[in-house]
Coordinates of C-alpha atoms in Angstrom, one line a residue:
M23 CA -32.0 49.0 2.3
K24 CA -29.8 51.7 0.6
R25 CA -26.7 49.5 0.7
T26 CA -28.4 46.7 -1.4
Q27 CA -29.4 49.0 -4.2
P28 CA -25.7 49.6 -5.4
L29 CA -25.1 45.9 -5.1
W30 CA -28.1 45.1 -7.4
I31 CA -26.9 47.7 -9.9
L32 CA -23.4 46.1 -9.9
V33 CA -24.9 42.6 -10.5
I34 CA -27.1 43.8 -13.3
L35 CA -24.1 45.6 -15.0
C36 CA -22.1 42.4 -14.7
I37 CA -24.8 40.4 -16.3
V38 CA -25.2 42.9 -19.2
G39 CA -21.4 42.9 -19.7
V40 CA -21.3 39.1 -19.9
M41 CA -24.1 39.1 -22.4
L42 CA -22.5 41.8 -24.6
A43 CA -19.2 39.9 -24.5
G44 CA -20.9 36.7 -25.7
C45 CA -22.5 38.5 -28.6
G46 CA -19.2 39.9 -30.0
A47 CA -17.6 39.0 -33.3
K48 CA -17.1 35.3 -33.7
E49 CA -15.1 33.2 -36.1
P50 CA -17.0 31.9 -39.1
A51 CA -18.1 28.3 -39.1
W52 CA -16.9 26.3 -42.0
D53 CA -19.3 23.4 -41.9
T54 CA -22.2 24.3 -44.2
F55 CA -22.0 25.7 -47.8
N56 CA -24.3 26.8 -50.5
G57 CA -23.6 27.4 -54.2
A58 CA -22.4 30.9 -55.2
L59 CA -24.9 33.3 -56.8
N60 CA -22.8 33.5 -60.0
E61 CA -21.7 29.8 -60.1
K62 CA -24.0 27.4 -58.3
D63 CA -21.3 24.7 -58.3
F64 CA -18.8 26.8 -56.3
P65 CA -19.2 26.6 -52.5
V66 CA -19.8 29.7 -50.3
P67 CA -20.2 29.5 -46.5
K68 CA -23.9 29.5 -45.6
E69 CA -23.4 32.3 -43.1
A70 CA -21.9 34.6 -45.7
S71 CA -24.3 37.3 -46.9
S72 CA -24.5 39.0 -50.2
P73 CA -26.6 42.2 -50.4
D74 CA -26.5 42.3 -54.2
R75 CA -25.1 40.6 -57.2
T76 CA -22.7 42.9 -59.1
T77 CA -22.6 42.5 -62.8
T78 CA -21.4 46.0 -63.9
N79 CA -17.9 44.8 -64.8
V80 CA -17.6 43.9 -68.5
A81 CA -14.8 41.4 -68.0
M82 CA -16.0 39.6 -64.8
D83 CA -19.3 38.5 -63.2
Y84 CA -18.6 38.9 -59.5
V85 CA -20.4 38.7 -56.2
R86 CA -19.2 40.2 -52.9
Y87 CA -20.0 38.3 -49.8
S88 CA -19.8 39.7 -46.3
L89 CA -18.3 37.3 -43.7
P90 CA -17.1 38.9 -40.4
G91 CA -13.9 37.4 -39.1
L92 CA -12.1 37.0 -42.5
K93 CA -8.6 38.6 -42.6
E94 CA -6.8 39.4 -45.9
K95 CA -3.4 38.8 -44.3
K96 CA -4.4 35.3 -43.4
G97 CA -5.6 34.5 -46.9
V98 CA -8.2 31.9 -47.7
P99 CA -8.9 29.8 -44.6
D100 CA -7.8 26.1 -44.8
P101 CA -11.3 24.7 -44.0
Y102 CA -12.7 26.8 -46.9
L103 CA -10.0 25.5 -49.2
E104 CA -10.8 21.9 -48.2
A105 CA -14.5 22.5 -49.0
I106 CA -13.7 24.0 -52.4
K107 CA -11.5 20.9 -53.2
A108 CA -14.2 18.6 -51.9
W109 CA -16.7 20.2 -54.3
G110 CA -14.3 19.2 -57.2
W111 CA -12.4 22.4 -57.8
E112 CA -8.7 22.4 -58.5
E113 CA -6.5 25.3 -57.6
Q114 CA -4.5 26.8 -60.5
E115 CA -0.9 27.9 -60.4
Q116 CA -0.3 31.6 -60.0
N117 CA 2.0 33.4 -62.4
A118 CA 5.5 34.2 -61.2
N119 CA 4.7 37.9 -61.8
D120 CA 1.9 37.9 -59.2
S121 CA 3.2 39.6 -56.0
D122 CA 0.4 38.2 -53.8
D123 CA 2.3 36.0 -51.3
S124 CA -0.4 36.0 -48.7
G125 CA -2.7 33.6 -50.5
S126 CA -5.6 36.1 -50.4
S127 CA -6.3 35.7 -54.1
R128 CA -6.8 32.2 -55.6
V129 CA -7.9 30.8 -59.0
F130 CA -9.8 27.5 -59.2
Q131 CA -10.9 25.4 -62.2
K132 CA -13.5 22.7 -62.7
E133 CA -14.7 21.2 -66.0
G134 CA -13.4 24.2 -68.0
L135 CA -15.0 26.8 -65.6
I136 CA -12.7 29.3 -63.9
V137 CA -13.4 31.0 -60.6
H138 CA -11.3 33.7 -59.0
L139 CA -11.6 34.0 -55.2
T140 CA -10.3 37.0 -53.3
V141 CA -10.3 37.4 -49.5
H142 CA -10.4 40.9 -47.9
D143 CA -11.0 42.0 -44.3
D144 CA -14.6 40.8 -43.4
Y145 CA -15.6 40.0 -47.0
F146 CA -14.6 38.0 -50.0
I147 CA -15.4 38.1 -53.7
V148 CA -16.2 35.3 -56.1
M149 CA -15.4 36.3 -59.7
I150 CA -16.1 34.5 -63.0
P151 CA -14.6 35.7 -66.3
K152 CA -17.4 36.5 -68.8
E153 CA -17.1 34.7 -72.1
K154 CA -16.2 36.8 -75.0
K155 CA -18.7 36.1 -77.7
V156 CA -17.3 36.9 -81.0
T157 CA -19.4 36.8 -84.1
T158 CA -17.5 36.2 -87.3
K159 CA -18.8 36.6 -90.8
S160 CA -17.6 34.6 -93.6
L161 CA -16.1 36.6 -96.5
K162 CA -17.4 34.0 -99.0
N163 CA -21.0 34.8 -98.2
R164 CA -20.8 38.3 -99.5

């Protein structure tokens, strides 16, 4: 009887090990999208989570989304780029002064709206420039 006890312990450890390996980090699926919190017409992978909407920046309205599996060095994944284009967004040319060769930062435009997308390790940021509202007074009405 005492010889079967170590065998059962070994079997249980193997099962637990296989279960833990199956629950490890997985690649994001790029098949279902929702609208971004700050621009409903810009796609965001459904499995991306955003704990809060950040609006403290005076120049940009931006939201940070957590998505394990993203790598800054790899840039914006091709399936995500295809979805963005399928939603009607066109990528804008980067300035020659930009030193970002990895493609981790992109700018998209649709119907006069501009969205900046930046990919980092395990998260990405969707940024939208805030409109500068300028009130002008006529000098003739004094």
